[in-house]
Every structure is written in structure tokens, then in C-alpha cells.
XYZ file of C-alpha atoms in Angstrom:
703
model
C 101.271 127.070 117.907
C 97.127 126.001 116.429
C 94.248 127.947 118.197
C 90.691 126.534 118.988
C 88.573 127.163 117.076
C 86.013 129.100 119.227
C 89.001 131.558 118.358
C 88.546 131.606 114.298
C 88.746 135.262 113.016
C 87.309 135.931 109.727
C 89.581 138.497 107.592
C 88.752 140.932 105.271
C 88.194 139.134 101.921
C 90.877 139.783 99.171
C 88.460 140.167 96.680
C 89.078 139.047 92.393
C 86.472 139.885 90.414
C 85.710 137.241 87.218
C 83.176 137.684 84.937
C 80.597 139.791 87.806
C 81.787 136.880 90.045
C 83.635 137.532 93.161
C 86.304 135.464 94.451
C 88.394 135.263 98.053
C 92.141 135.475 97.420
C 92.681 133.926 101.402
C 94.434 130.966 102.032
C 91.959 128.257 103.302
C 93.321 124.835 104.065
C 91.960 122.077 105.802
C 92.959 118.740 107.317
C 91.881 115.960 109.749
C 93.698 113.158 111.727
C 91.974 109.827 112.212
C 92.210 106.389 113.375
C 91.103 102.811 112.557
C 89.874 100.631 114.656
C 89.351 96.674 114.375
C 86.163 95.024 116.630
C 88.648 92.084 118.232
C 86.991 89.737 121.154
C 84.525 92.056 121.003
C 86.237 94.745 121.878
C 87.848 98.020 119.896
C 91.488 98.192 119.543
C 93.587 99.401 116.627
C 95.604 97.371 113.664
C 97.410 94.601 115.693
C 101.153 93.785 113.955
C 101.504 90.661 115.161
C 98.267 88.804 113.343
C 98.691 88.185 109.927
C 96.891 89.698 107.132
C 93.941 87.062 106.744
C 93.069 87.807 110.381
C 91.316 90.799 109.124
C 89.424 89.592 106.202
C 86.087 89.576 108.397
C 87.409 91.514 111.385
C 83.983 94.685 111.666
C 85.929 97.975 110.965
C 85.069 101.664 111.730
C 87.410 104.892 112.031
C 86.723 107.923 113.539
C 88.359 111.578 113.555
C 89.912 112.729 116.276
C 91.447 116.255 115.319
C 90.892 118.262 112.666
C 92.614 121.751 111.858
C 91.722 124.372 109.542
C 93.965 127.235 108.033
C 93.320 131.059 107.687
C 96.357 132.144 105.888
C 99.001 131.269 108.311
C 97.066 131.247 110.950
C 95.779 127.455 112.441
C 92.681 126.510 114.141
C 91.872 123.422 115.855
C 89.419 121.460 116.639
C 88.410 117.977 118.803
C 84.332 116.874 117.773
C 84.718 116.434 113.808
C 80.881 117.953 114.125
C 82.390 120.825 114.712
C 83.921 121.737 111.844
C 80.114 122.835 110.634
C 80.165 125.882 113.120
C 83.623 127.149 110.757
C 82.224 126.971 107.445
C 79.376 128.180 108.167
C 81.148 131.476 109.621
C 83.338 131.965 107.111
C 80.808 131.584 104.315
C 79.828 134.365 102.281
C 76.818 134.276 99.490
C 78.153 136.807 96.893
C 82.049 135.483 97.548
C 83.204 132.095 96.571
C 85.725 130.666 99.124
C 88.287 128.118 98.034
C 89.451 125.236 100.537
C 92.199 122.898 100.362
C 92.485 119.465 100.939
C 96.070 117.446 100.309
C 93.574 113.994 99.142
C 90.517 115.558 99.926
C 89.664 112.203 98.324
C 90.282 111.044 101.749
C 89.095 114.206 104.240
C 85.794 114.336 101.693
C 84.463 110.502 102.869
C 84.057 111.671 106.167
C 82.517 115.782 105.187
C 79.593 113.877 104.149
C 78.341 113.389 107.627
C 78.588 117.248 107.609
C 76.766 118.229 105.137
C 74.251 115.213 105.543
C 73.802 116.578 108.988
C 73.197 120.014 107.880
C 71.068 119.257 104.672
C 73.991 120.643 102.547
C 74.441 119.717 98.289
C 77.165 119.618 96.310
C 76.987 120.922 93.433
C 79.830 121.353 90.208
C 81.908 117.992 91.332
C 84.960 117.297 88.935
C 86.378 113.990 89.931
C 89.020 112.498 87.802
C 86.742 108.907 89.266
C 84.908 107.259 91.848
C 86.025 108.914 95.697
C 88.808 110.857 93.823
C 87.528 114.498 93.461
C 89.276 117.481 91.832
C 87.400 120.571 93.097
C 83.356 120.313 94.081
C 81.141 123.374 95.776
C 79.143 122.835 98.808
C 75.793 124.649 97.049
C 74.817 126.118 100.210
C 77.915 128.013 101.436
C 79.191 129.059 98.267
C 82.350 127.340 99.296
C 84.863 125.277 97.199
C 86.852 122.513 97.995
C 89.818 121.754 95.839
C 92.538 119.036 96.677
C 96.338 119.968 96.378
C 96.969 116.563 95.735
C 95.318 116.925 92.723
C 97.247 119.789 91.478
C 100.752 118.882 92.614
C 100.288 114.307 92.077
C 103.021 115.108 95.525
C 102.754 113.771 98.779
C 102.591 116.799 101.334
C 106.149 116.264 102.161
C 107.508 115.907 98.462
C 105.321 118.955 97.227
C 107.264 120.860 100.898
C 110.063 120.206 99.580
C 109.620 121.441 95.811
C 107.460 124.025 96.610
C 108.712 125.468 99.667
C 110.990 126.508 102.290
C 108.802 124.575 105.024
C 109.248 120.619 105.706
C 105.942 119.014 106.819
C 107.124 117.425 109.836
C 107.509 113.499 109.393
C 107.377 110.760 111.948
C 106.107 112.429 114.527
C 102.215 111.290 114.168
C 101.879 107.527 115.535
C 98.705 106.644 113.641
C 98.146 103.351 115.915
C 97.646 105.421 119.244
C 94.255 105.137 120.497
C 93.145 108.655 120.162
C 89.607 109.870 120.438
C 88.372 113.473 120.738
C 88.719 113.291 124.362
C 92.351 112.440 124.726
C 95.002 114.664 125.149
C 97.819 115.412 122.443
C 101.006 115.735 123.093
C 103.389 119.111 121.894
C 104.559 116.734 119.293
C 101.527 115.397 117.512
C 99.850 119.193 117.882
C 102.898 120.275 116.067
C 102.499 117.904 113.385
C 98.996 118.178 112.955
C 100.053 122.446 112.805
C 102.918 121.962 110.333
C 100.461 119.886 108.065
C 98.339 123.133 107.516
C 101.449 125.417 107.757
C 103.124 123.461 104.684
C 99.668 122.913 102.833
C 99.466 126.854 103.172
C 102.809 127.649 101.863
C 102.582 125.267 99.383
C 99.241 126.816 97.740
C 101.066 130.354 98.292
C 103.608 129.200 96.093
C 100.878 129.206 92.955
C 98.848 132.062 94.449
C 101.954 133.594 93.641
C 102.336 131.967 90.028
C 99.735 132.755 89.249
C 97.730 136.012 90.852
C 95.074 134.305 91.955
C 93.328 131.298 94.049
C 90.751 131.553 91.190
C 93.446 131.123 88.427
C 95.730 128.397 90.592
C 95.288 125.024 87.693
C 92.984 121.876 89.480
C 96.106 119.769 88.255
C 99.478 119.547 87.457
C 97.719 118.575 83.942
C 96.396 121.973 83.936
C 99.458 123.596 84.742
C 100.677 122.680 81.453
C 97.286 123.087 79.691
C 97.287 126.986 80.723
C 100.789 127.300 78.837
C 100.132 125.503 76.159
C 96.994 127.567 75.546
C 99.174 130.891 75.301
C 100.777 129.040 72.649
C 98.529 129.287 70.370
C 95.763 130.851 68.680
C 91.247 130.599 67.938
C 92.098 128.788 64.917
C 94.294 126.083 66.760
C 91.393 125.103 68.478
C 89.038 125.030 65.243
C 91.113 123.123 63.470
C 91.285 120.592 67.052
C 87.386 121.062 67.003
C 86.936 119.632 63.777
C 89.003 117.026 64.751
C 86.636 115.318 67.144
C 85.480 112.504 66.289
C 82.337 110.511 65.621
C 80.860 108.267 67.795
C 81.914 105.073 65.985
C 84.836 106.706 65.408
C 85.750 107.389 69.546
C 84.979 104.017 69.897
C 87.282 102.879 67.272
C 90.207 104.874 68.664
C 89.321 104.081 72.523
C 90.011 99.989 71.252
C 93.102 101.266 69.053
C 94.726 102.624 72.461
C 97.074 100.959 74.326
C 100.389 101.857 76.808
C 103.446 101.012 77.041
C 104.139 96.962 76.903
C 105.844 95.574 79.690
C 106.937 92.355 79.676
C 108.690 89.898 81.156
C 110.608 87.066 78.811
C 109.539 83.754 79.635
C 112.719 82.192 78.739
C 114.283 84.007 82.229
C 111.637 84.353 84.581
C 112.385 83.176 87.948
C 116.123 83.135 87.048
C 118.721 85.072 88.186
C 120.774 86.090 86.089
C 124.389 87.877 85.812
C 126.042 90.973 83.632
C 122.607 92.460 82.337
C 122.427 95.861 80.082
C 119.665 98.334 80.704
C 119.279 100.454 77.738
C 116.389 103.238 77.559
C 114.818 105.276 74.713
C 115.626 109.046 75.923
C 111.645 110.642 76.326
C 110.090 107.871 74.422
C 107.028 110.351 73.940
C 108.174 113.308 73.242
C 110.251 111.395 70.371
C 106.992 110.264 69.406
C 105.400 113.961 69.331
C 107.965 115.645 67.614
C 109.534 113.738 65.286
C 106.273 111.904 63.550
C 103.625 113.233 61.757
C 99.546 112.148 63.253
C 95.957 111.946 61.828
C 95.296 116.051 60.728
C 91.618 115.342 59.278
C 88.075 113.465 60.141
C 89.113 109.862 59.258
C 87.074 108.402 56.060
C 85.968 105.017 54.896
C 88.565 103.470 52.583
C 88.564 100.087 50.730
C 91.361 97.587 51.704
C 93.052 97.582 48.245
C 93.620 101.522 48.599
C 96.210 101.523 51.767
C 98.826 100.356 49.434
C 98.456 103.933 46.936
C 97.817 105.758 50.504
C 100.458 104.499 52.820
C 103.298 106.695 52.714
C 100.620 109.784 53.143
C 97.738 108.479 55.280
C 97.196 107.120 59.072
C 94.877 103.961 58.869
C 92.547 103.087 61.484
C 91.477 99.290 60.929
C 89.551 95.939 62.232
C 91.435 93.031 61.031
C 90.997 89.555 61.865
C 93.978 87.026 62.166
C 93.676 83.089 62.004
C 96.482 80.396 62.678
C 98.525 82.953 64.744
C 101.800 81.857 65.827
C 104.367 83.367 67.359
C 107.520 84.635 65.551
C 109.547 85.432 68.570
C 110.243 84.484 71.979
C 108.341 87.681 73.199
C 104.812 88.371 72.736
C 103.122 91.676 71.140
C 99.930 91.527 71.238
C 97.853 91.615 74.449
C 95.203 89.721 75.307
C 93.040 92.222 76.462
C 93.020 94.126 73.771
C 91.935 91.967 71.060
C 88.178 90.284 71.032
C 86.251 87.427 69.926
C 89.582 85.565 70.536
C 89.629 81.420 69.994
C 92.492 80.015 72.495
C 92.094 76.896 70.207
C 93.724 73.189 71.163
C 97.031 74.404 70.827
C 96.885 78.062 71.889
C 98.732 79.705 74.434
C 99.264 82.866 76.447
C 102.575 84.251 77.884
C 101.108 86.334 81.317
C 98.393 88.245 79.115
C 100.578 87.917 75.957
C 99.059 85.759 73.091
C 102.166 83.067 71.728
C 99.586 81.250 69.211
C 95.326 81.091 68.771
C 93.108 80.113 66.276
C 91.665 82.915 65.838
C 91.124 86.648 66.968
C 89.912 90.507 66.178
C 91.004 93.520 66.720
C 91.470 97.510 66.089
C 94.524 99.059 65.360
C 97.110 101.512 63.968
C 99.092 100.924 60.378
C 101.571 100.820 63.053
C 100.387 98.426 65.121
C 99.604 95.714 61.890
C 103.623 96.110 60.854
C 104.436 95.280 63.947
C 101.924 92.366 64.552
C 102.931 91.050 60.747
C 106.744 91.293 62.003
C 105.578 89.158 65.328
C 103.159 86.162 64.404
C 102.417 84.061 61.372
C 99.191 84.625 60.602
C 96.437 84.983 57.778
C 94.807 88.662 58.087
C 92.105 89.764 56.813
C 91.294 93.694 56.959
C 87.678 94.011 57.814
C 87.456 97.503 57.486
C 89.998 100.630 57.174
C 89.731 104.406 58.058
C 92.044 106.943 56.686
C 93.731 109.944 57.814
C 96.167 112.438 56.191
C 99.371 112.111 57.955
C 100.975 115.836 58.895
C 103.735 116.884 61.961
C 101.692 118.229 64.833
C 101.367 122.429 64.939
C 104.691 123.741 64.783
C 103.700 125.709 67.790
C 103.372 122.699 70.222
C 106.469 120.746 69.016
C 108.271 124.043 70.343
C 106.756 123.745 73.046
C 108.062 120.458 73.797
C 111.486 120.940 72.522
C 112.178 123.837 74.464
C 110.445 122.203 77.569
C 113.100 119.257 76.582
C 116.110 121.617 75.733
C 115.721 123.207 79.089
C 115.320 120.293 80.771
C 118.477 118.408 79.631
C 121.031 121.419 79.369
C 119.512 122.081 83.418
C 119.769 118.466 84.992
C 123.058 118.558 86.913
C 123.416 122.254 87.507
C 119.129 122.207 89.278
C 121.043 119.804 92.309
C 123.483 122.795 93.427
C 121.028 125.681 92.695
C 117.781 126.665 94.155
C 116.310 129.028 91.153
C 117.649 126.642 88.449
C 116.516 123.371 90.192
C 112.666 125.317 90.494
C 112.655 126.390 86.090
C 114.141 122.455 85.598
C 111.244 121.270 87.172
C 109.152 123.114 85.846
C 110.295 122.125 82.508
C 110.269 118.684 83.734
C 106.514 118.408 84.127
C 106.094 120.454 80.909
C 107.536 117.237 79.657
C 105.522 114.426 81.246
C 102.327 116.516 81.402
C 102.492 117.026 77.295
C 101.927 113.450 76.701
C 99.448 113.012 79.066
C 97.272 115.789 77.709
C 97.355 113.884 74.031
C 96.192 110.335 75.415
C 93.927 111.608 78.095
C 90.105 110.076 77.253
C 88.021 112.873 77.249
C 85.040 110.930 78.105
C 86.293 109.115 80.458
C 85.146 111.290 83.783
C 81.839 110.663 83.833
C 81.562 111.190 87.399
C 78.860 112.447 89.254
C 77.862 112.806 92.918
C 74.168 112.174 94.389
C 73.322 114.020 97.643
C 69.797 111.889 97.692
C 72.411 109.023 97.737
C 75.417 110.118 99.095
C 76.845 107.897 96.463
C 79.048 107.800 93.426
C 77.729 107.612 89.771
C 79.300 106.627 86.809
C 77.801 107.225 83.944
C 77.991 104.438 80.834
C 78.596 105.963 77.418
C 74.677 104.993 76.413
C 73.648 106.577 79.674
C 70.108 109.491 79.048
C 71.978 112.869 80.405
C 70.818 116.516 81.034
C 72.849 118.965 78.871
C 73.457 122.721 78.736
C 70.237 123.498 77.309
C 68.106 121.115 79.648
C 67.623 118.601 77.116
C 67.911 115.110 76.937
C 70.804 113.017 75.052
C 73.271 110.352 75.519
C 76.338 110.990 77.735
C 78.248 110.376 74.736
C 76.983 112.795 72.439
C 77.086 115.459 75.232
C 80.928 114.979 75.577
C 81.817 114.540 72.063
C 79.637 118.328 71.365
C 81.085 119.484 74.009
C 84.531 118.671 72.802
C 83.447 120.678 69.788
C 83.759 124.022 71.200
C 86.114 123.278 75.045
C 89.291 125.466 74.671
C 90.515 122.345 77.226
C 90.241 120.424 73.044
C 94.311 120.616 73.189
C 94.634 117.537 70.846
C 93.073 115.557 69.102
C 92.748 112.510 70.989
C 94.046 110.120 67.655
C 96.958 111.714 68.682
C 97.894 110.432 71.547
C 96.632 107.004 70.027
C 99.612 107.166 67.145
C 101.876 108.202 69.758
C 101.575 105.225 71.633
C 102.032 103.259 69.004
C 105.008 105.385 67.640
C 106.755 104.791 70.942
C 105.322 100.901 71.169
C 107.232 100.435 67.339
C 110.699 102.316 68.835
C 110.477 99.560 72.033
C 109.086 96.393 69.869
C 111.728 97.114 67.098
C 114.638 96.663 69.577
C 112.524 93.251 71.397
C 112.826 92.081 68.074
C 116.496 92.582 67.518
C 117.391 91.444 70.568
C 114.534 88.602 70.989
C 116.633 85.686 72.377
C 118.700 87.830 74.754
C 116.083 90.110 75.931
C 114.522 89.890 79.770
C 113.058 92.564 80.266
C 110.792 95.624 78.542
C 108.791 98.265 80.052
C 107.690 100.924 78.031
C 110.683 102.846 77.036
C 113.037 100.138 78.740
C 115.058 97.237 77.537
C 117.583 94.733 79.642
C 118.908 91.894 79.215
C 122.340 89.719 79.086
C 124.450 89.124 75.910
C 125.780 90.307 72.896
C 124.192 93.200 71.651
C 126.044 94.042 68.632
C 125.744 97.042 66.511
C 122.053 96.638 67.495
C 121.489 99.865 69.428
C 124.016 101.793 67.546
C 122.045 100.712 64.267
C 118.937 101.593 65.859
C 120.118 105.440 67.127
C 120.986 106.433 63.618
C 118.275 105.976 62.567
C 116.611 108.195 65.295
C 119.005 111.200 64.250
C 118.224 110.562 60.492
C 114.631 111.213 61.222
C 115.500 113.655 63.705
C 117.639 115.781 60.873
C 114.086 115.189 58.737
C 111.521 116.206 61.188
C 113.587 119.467 62.223
C 114.199 120.455 57.953
C 110.298 119.493 57.592
C 109.654 122.017 60.515
C 112.334 124.824 59.963
C 113.428 123.906 63.849
C 116.837 124.470 64.637
C 118.364 120.740 65.535
C 120.017 121.536 67.975
C 116.041 121.584 69.124
C 116.158 117.963 68.876
C 119.669 117.494 70.068
C 120.399 119.683 72.735
C 124.141 119.507 74.664
C 123.962 118.881 78.924
C 125.955 120.823 80.374
C 129.022 118.741 79.667
C 128.656 119.839 75.638
C 127.230 116.325 74.935
C 124.919 115.906 72.657
C 121.326 114.326 74.050
C 119.407 113.371 71.073
C 115.582 113.010 71.785
C 114.595 109.251 70.753
C 118.260 107.247 70.974
C 118.414 104.158 73.162
C 120.856 105.266 76.427
C 122.366 102.798 78.181
C 121.658 103.071 81.886
C 124.453 100.390 83.674
C 128.175 100.935 83.671
C 130.634 97.753 82.932
C 129.466 94.807 82.735
C 126.177 95.836 83.898
C 123.835 94.392 86.725
C 125.778 92.067 88.502
C 122.288 89.805 89.269
C 118.637 90.807 87.680
C 115.878 88.662 88.233
C 111.916 88.988 87.188
C 108.959 87.744 87.800
C 106.927 89.076 85.113
C 105.099 93.087 84.369
C 106.155 95.672 86.867
C 107.780 93.119 89.753
C 111.774 92.900 89.502
C 114.545 92.923 91.498
C 118.610 93.953 90.475
C 121.844 94.476 92.066
C 124.636 96.561 91.558
C 127.999 98.499 92.550
C 125.008 100.444 95.630
C 123.174 97.486 96.147
C 119.926 95.464 95.730
C 117.011 97.373 94.346
C 113.274 96.073 94.009
C 110.525 97.382 91.765
C 106.766 95.426 92.393
C 103.773 97.772 91.891
C 102.158 98.940 95.102
C 104.894 98.154 97.178
C 107.764 100.114 98.312
C 110.935 100.696 96.543
C 112.391 100.812 100.691
C 110.823 96.929 101.286
C 113.904 96.183 99.300
C 115.949 96.483 103.026
C 113.816 93.116 103.699
C 116.104 91.254 101.246
C 118.930 89.293 102.192
C 120.058 88.699 98.764
C 118.410 88.640 95.317
C 117.802 84.690 95.815
C 114.795 86.323 98.667
C 113.375 87.615 95.759
C 110.685 84.478 94.768
C 107.936 83.354 95.271
C 106.356 82.897 98.073
C 108.424 85.660 99.906
C 106.263 87.745 102.267
C 107.099 91.884 102.346
C 105.481 92.209 106.025
C 103.569 95.533 107.352
C 106.501 97.503 108.378
C 108.227 96.646 104.961
C 105.542 96.640 102.139
C 103.763 99.865 103.264
C 100.307 98.881 101.838
C 97.577 100.179 103.036
C 93.800 98.612 101.756
C 91.085 101.560 101.682
C 87.714 100.436 103.152
C 85.556 102.798 102.501
C 81.860 102.950 105.120
C 78.988 103.938 104.126
C 77.266 102.896 107.219
C 79.618 102.651 110.141
C 77.054 101.962 113.347
C 77.408 103.764 116.520
C 79.398 102.576 118.858
C 81.799 102.951 122.391
C 85.435 102.510 122.935
C 87.980 103.308 125.150
C 90.786 105.964 124.360
C 94.738 105.628 125.551
C 93.761 108.017 128.460
C 90.576 105.978 129.642
C 88.581 108.285 128.040
C 84.499 106.800 127.162
C 83.877 108.147 123.628
C 80.554 107.314 121.618
C 81.502 107.917 117.867
C 78.623 108.152 115.279
C 80.383 108.981 112.576
C 78.845 107.269 109.545
C 80.635 107.507 106.468
C 84.606 106.568 107.033
C 87.805 105.241 105.252
C 89.535 102.994 107.727
C 92.957 102.141 106.432
C 94.128 98.440 107.324
C 97.972 97.725 106.706
C 98.762 94.315 104.488
C 101.709 92.702 103.344
C 102.999 91.297 100.071
C 103.515 87.965 98.605
C 105.506 87.729 95.499
C 103.859 85.449 93.655
C 102.731 84.375 89.877
C 99.488 82.433 88.640
C 99.559 78.772 88.026
C 98.862 79.150 84.590
C 101.920 81.167 83.490
C 104.143 79.289 86.432
C 103.390 76.839 83.400
C 103.927 78.392 80.312
C 107.493 79.315 82.067
C 108.229 75.656 82.209
C 106.411 75.063 78.242
C 109.166 77.728 77.158
C 112.216 76.457 78.486
C 112.463 73.617 75.972
C 110.702 76.119 73.102
C 112.144 77.073 70.512
C 110.503 79.580 67.579
C 110.513 78.511 64.390
C 112.047 81.330 62.901
C 115.300 79.723 65.050
């Protein structure tokens, strides 16, 4: 049972000493519940689901926090007036001992907390944020209290994190966010229980991590941070020295940024908006892990060479190229070049773009790797001029990094099915799966992207541009890019060279695109590490997989690694080589399949309909009566789309409204977030629709 905050008792600190600074190992947690209100006909009211979404475009909006909960270990306290939380913060604060408060999705609560900080003249320092409005950790200077976001740590909703890390289940569905609450309204026992369980659940999650890392201070800030800690234990000082030597110059950094691309996600316009039958689907088994463990990477600072030197160095060196393409025409039904990644694009009279992918154009230029250059050559007719080229000797990644990846992959493979029936095995399986997922994120993390700070004077977020003048650790004025590159040269966070991520994604694109090229006319859709289509694939998959296995054997021999790590057996004794294509469909494939473009498709198999639309809940598929409904103009309603538009308000004016119990309440909250439900309408651009019609009668020259 929750206690009112006036009964709050501060426990004795559990002191942990780090470099003569003291930290408290007690677990503090915080959460709020709010209601979003809309002024309709001069009256404030909750969202009306009977009105269309565009009705709310010009409607005045506001949000009100009506209860807050604060946990000290297992004990949960609550208050109704949000401003009263300042009393709790002051009561637990200690000028000598730092305390940590965890909030699940701190980006939400922080916007409301700005009022309390402003009213009490407290300031935010040491802001660590992924982006604006996305704090990972920050400190309230005057209170010596550090706020951490547990969502950034788990990358899961609270309900999902509870299932993964605890035996406690978050209360679900017991709170109606559309009830006209205020800090004066009565809450039912059920509603209070819901609020309490949010804090109890969060406490158990943080307790899990405290038990694992021994101290609150030592808990990583992010999910990737967990894996970073594990990798640091595998390497030594000399490894970091090598990584620091690979920190690029400003020019090379800018080149690498332009060369970096993620996975290719696209639909073949030949089949867009058409319902296909008997569709097969193949996935690459851990594509990024295959790239990281079986290929070679730039291992020294890049140096400029002449284009004519490339032939001599191509077997031993990686190339970073600036190229110009003219008279560009695709050889395929599918198109490799991304319009967003090229510069100086001249479409020309006969130019065409396929939903963001270049079909043909007069000219363009881009920065790319040698692997991407070969894919461009095999995919387009074009005159290619190399404007500049930089080289770096290629080597496999450090054997310790490769083994860290392969051990995690081997464990994940062997335990996948066992994890479904044993909780202890499942915990270890999930940890190894997380390691597999996060190591790629570490490899391709842009080291200078997080240029985000919070300005206490204006209570606004600031994003630094590369050329901005900032102050370094010694108080000197310096450009932001120089400051970050200098920091990388001595930081133990520099676990991998940024070029590793650039080449890793390039190798993975090659693995996907080679198959797309081979099966070009029968490919319907592809996404990063999977390809779907209809028709006879012949021996294409088997031929490719045999090539992968030969590469794995070579990598194992070159690195003196037992081949079983590259091709572990699953619990049924079947080999699961990393990097091979595996069939995800059974029998004759999907009964039916339709796509309207990238991240927008629906299919039917023996289990029924399935939906993938970026930003829309997969459960929205229940609104479709059949796959024929998945077409332009179909509207996923509020209940099915489950989409919320966030409105950040920094100058919310005081207003008065009547709550569900008839109480008049005056809200003075200035900073808030309004959560407004919205619908989603399936659609495609006119340009893409016209291109689809054009492609129906088009046959590439190669055919």
C-alpha cells in the first residue's frame, strides 16, 4: 500500500566510494501519471475518439500531472500536486553523497520536471542525451541528485522489462488515460494499485541490475553500455592504443559519415501494390555478425593514393572513394543507389527515381567503399570517374573481439529452444542475444552525433553543429568537431574504429544485394538481411551459402579459431553457420503477400494475417478483414493504430477545468507533453505511384 509523501522516511545511505566520491546504493524511483486535455467549444475535455484526427490540428492542448509516485527501495510514496515533489527531492538530497533516481522513459517526466527546477532555481549539469528530449542521465547540481533513464538501459517498455528481468508483473490496463482526472479527483483502489505497481516493477528491475553490477553507480547507462563493459574486460590498454590511432582526421571523419549507409529496404516496383501468392522468404543468419567476424577492415589511418594504384593494392587494402557518375542507367528491376546519399544530383530529361532509389540520371557523385563501388558497377551502366581515393591496410578485427562475438552467437544458437522452458537458461540466452545485437551498434555508433546539451537559462535543448565553438576540458575555445575527435583519442569508450561500422554495413549490403541481383526479376521485397519473392530460385541460395561456408573456413583458419564457433550446432544437432541464407517460410511460402514500399507490407500464412508498417502496432492487423484491405486509402483507426503524437509545450498557460468529480482545478504547469492519439492512412506518393505504372511496361536492357 502506498504512503502519502508526508510520511516519507529517508533510509541511511548505503555508501559506495569511487575515487573519493560517495554514492548511495539505495534504489530511488519516480513516475507520474498525466492526462492530456483539449479545448473544444471553450471547454477543456479529454480526447474524443469519435472525431477525426485532423479535427485536432488547430485545437488548443494542455497536459496535467495528477499523481506522482516515488519509491525508496520497496516502499512507495505518492503525492497529488506535482510541485510537492520538490519537498521530497530536498529531503533525500545530500551535498556529499550522490543519489540516483531512476525514471522509466525520463524524456517524458523531465519535461514536467522543468517547472520544479525553474521554480526552485535548480540547474541541470552533466547532461548525457541521445538526442533532444532524450536524456540518458543528468544531475541536479544543487541537490547532488542524478536522474537516470531506465528505458535507455533496457530498451524495453516497462511491462516487457519486467518480464525479462523480474518475477513481478506490471499492472496492465487498469488505468484509463482518458478519465478527466485532476490532483483533486478521487482515485479508485485499482487505479492506485496500478500506480504503485509501476514503481514496484521499476524497483525490481533496478535491483536486478544492482545485484549484477554490485552497485548502482556501476550500472551501465544504456543497453549497449552493458556490452561495452563486457568487451572492455576482454581487451587491454594496447588494444585501446590501436583504436585511438584509428581516430580519423576531420576530413576522413566527414568522408566516413558520407560513406556510411544502413541496410537497404525496398520493394520491387514490378510487384508493388499487387497481391502475390506462394511467396518465399529467406533471411541471412546474423548478417552483421557474419560481416564482423569473417571480413577484413581498415586497420591503419587512411592515406591518399592515385586511382591507378588501386589495382595493385585491391587485395590488401580498403578504399574510401569519392566518385562521379554520369549517364547513369540501371541494369536491374531493383535499384541500388540511394538518392539521399548522393550529391550534385542532376536528374536529366530521362531521369527517374524509384521511391528514393536512383533508376537513371544525368550525373551525381558520392563517397563510398570499394565494396559499394563494385555493386554500383554491377547494377548500373555509367561512366565512372574517381575524383579521389584513400587507402587503409585491411585486417580482421582483433581476435578477442571476434571470439566475444562468436561465443555469444554460439551460446545463442545452442540455447534458443532450451530458453523457452528454463528461466535460468532464458536469462543467459537473452544476455547473449543482447550481446549479438549490441556489438553491431557499438561498431557503427557515430562518435560525434550526441552533441546535445540543456541550457538552464532558457530551459531549452541545444544541438551542437560540427563547426560550433565550445569550451574543452581545459577551458580553451575549440570547434566542437575538434573537441570530440580529441576526446576519442584517449577515451576508453572508443571500442571500435568508426570505419568498422562503415565497412560492416557495406559488407552486409553486399550479402543482400548479391542475392537481389541474382533473383532480380522475381524479388518482390528486401530489407537489410531478408529477401522475399515469388518464382523459382534455382540454386542461387545453395550456391551463395556454399561460398559463405568457404569464407567461414578461411576466416577460422586465418584467425586460428575452431570452425565450430562459426558453425555451431543448435540443440537438435543441426549446424547453423553464421551468414547463410535460411528459409523462413514453409511449404509453398506465404499464401499471399502485398507491399506498398519500404517497411510497409502485409502477408498471410497458416497463422493468419501479419502486418509490418513503420510506426503502426503489429496488432493493427486485426482491423484488416482480408489482405485485399491493405491498399491505398485504408485507415487504421485510433484503437488499432495505437499511435500517439507528442506535443512538447514550453509555455502552457494557466487554465481551469472541471474534473470527473466536479472539482474545479487551476493548473499552472508551464512545461508539459500532450499525448494525442492519431490514425494512420496507408498511402504512397504520387511520384512513386506513377513510377509503379511506368515499371509495368519496362524491361531493363540486360533482359
